[in-house]
Short mmCIF file of C-alpha atoms in Angstrom, two decimals:
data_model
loop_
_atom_site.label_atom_id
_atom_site.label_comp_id
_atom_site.label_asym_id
_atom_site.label_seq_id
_atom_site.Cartn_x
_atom_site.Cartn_y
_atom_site.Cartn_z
CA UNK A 30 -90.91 -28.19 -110.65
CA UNK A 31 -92.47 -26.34 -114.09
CA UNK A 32 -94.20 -23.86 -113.53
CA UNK A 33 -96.31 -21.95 -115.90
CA UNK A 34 -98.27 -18.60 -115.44
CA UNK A 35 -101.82 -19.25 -117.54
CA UNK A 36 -103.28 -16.29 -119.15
CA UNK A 37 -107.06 -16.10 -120.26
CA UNK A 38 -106.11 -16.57 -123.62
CA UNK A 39 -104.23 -19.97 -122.80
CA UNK A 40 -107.29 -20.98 -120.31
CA UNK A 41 -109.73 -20.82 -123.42
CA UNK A 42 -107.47 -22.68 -125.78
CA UNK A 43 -106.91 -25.31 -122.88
CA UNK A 44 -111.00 -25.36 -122.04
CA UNK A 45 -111.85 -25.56 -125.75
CA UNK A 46 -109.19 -28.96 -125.82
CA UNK A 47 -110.90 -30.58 -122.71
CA UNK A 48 -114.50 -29.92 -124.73
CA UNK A 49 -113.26 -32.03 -127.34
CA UNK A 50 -113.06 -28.94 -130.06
CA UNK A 51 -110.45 -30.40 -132.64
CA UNK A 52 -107.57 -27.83 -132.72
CA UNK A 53 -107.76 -26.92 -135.88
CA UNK A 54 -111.69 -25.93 -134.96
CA UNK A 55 -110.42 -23.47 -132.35
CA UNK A 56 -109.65 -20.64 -134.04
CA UNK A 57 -113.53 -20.42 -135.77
CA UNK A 58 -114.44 -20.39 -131.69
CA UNK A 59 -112.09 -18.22 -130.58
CA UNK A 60 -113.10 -15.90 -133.29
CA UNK A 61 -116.86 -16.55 -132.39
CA UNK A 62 -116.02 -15.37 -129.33
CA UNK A 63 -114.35 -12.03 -130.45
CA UNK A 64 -110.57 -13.27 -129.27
CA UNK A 65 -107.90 -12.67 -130.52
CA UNK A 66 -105.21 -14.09 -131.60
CA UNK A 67 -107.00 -16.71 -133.08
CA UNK A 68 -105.05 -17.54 -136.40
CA UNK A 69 -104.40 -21.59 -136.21
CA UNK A 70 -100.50 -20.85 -136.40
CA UNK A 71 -100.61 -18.34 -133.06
CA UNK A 72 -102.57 -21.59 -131.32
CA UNK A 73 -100.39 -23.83 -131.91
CA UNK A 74 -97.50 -21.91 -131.12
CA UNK A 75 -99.12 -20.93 -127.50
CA UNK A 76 -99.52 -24.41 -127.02
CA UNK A 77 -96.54 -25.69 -128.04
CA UNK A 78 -94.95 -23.29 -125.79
CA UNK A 79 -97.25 -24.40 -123.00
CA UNK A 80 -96.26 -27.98 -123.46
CA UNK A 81 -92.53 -27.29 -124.06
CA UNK A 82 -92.22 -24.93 -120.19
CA UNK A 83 -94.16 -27.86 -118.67
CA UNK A 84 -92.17 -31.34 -120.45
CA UNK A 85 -95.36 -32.44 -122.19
CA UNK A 86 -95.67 -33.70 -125.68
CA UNK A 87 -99.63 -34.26 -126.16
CA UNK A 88 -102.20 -31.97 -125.83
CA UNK A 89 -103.96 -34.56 -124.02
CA UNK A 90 -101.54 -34.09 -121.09
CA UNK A 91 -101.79 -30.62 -120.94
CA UNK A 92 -105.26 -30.85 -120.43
CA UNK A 93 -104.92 -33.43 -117.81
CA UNK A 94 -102.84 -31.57 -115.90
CA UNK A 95 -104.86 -28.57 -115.90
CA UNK A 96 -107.75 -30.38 -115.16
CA UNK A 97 -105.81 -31.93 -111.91
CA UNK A 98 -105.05 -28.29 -111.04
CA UNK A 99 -108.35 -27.74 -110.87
CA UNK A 100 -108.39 -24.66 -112.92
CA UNK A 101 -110.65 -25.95 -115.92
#
C-alpha cells in the first residue's frame, strides 16, 4: 500500500485544489498567505511527486483521496 507522509505545505496545495483554485492560481495564494515555496515550478513538482509515491495521474485523484482520508 502507498503511503505518503503530508506536510503543511502539501495540505495547502491539496486544500487550495479541492477549492477549485486553478493551479497555476496557487502560487498568488500561497504567496498571499506568506508561504513559501510558492514559485509555480516548486508546485508542480510537490505534486507531481505526491501523485507519482501514490500511482495517481490527475490532480483530481489526489484530491479525492485525501478527501476520503478525511484530512481536507
Amino acid at each position: 500500500d502507498n503511503v505518503y507522509e503530508f506536510n503543511s505545505l502539501d495540505m495547502t496545495i491539496i486544500e487550495l485544489l479541492a477549492e477549485g483554485v486553478l493551479q497555476k492560481e496557487i502560487p498568488d495564494r500561497l504567496r498571499q498567505r506568506g508561504i513559501s515555496p510558492s514559485s509555480l515550478s516548486s508546485i508542480e513538482k510537490k505534486l507531481g511527486h505526491m501523485k507519482e509515491m501514490l500511482g495517481f495521474s490527475k490532480n483530481e485523484q489526489l484530491v479525492a483521496y485525501c478527501k476520503d482520508l478525511g484530512i481536507i
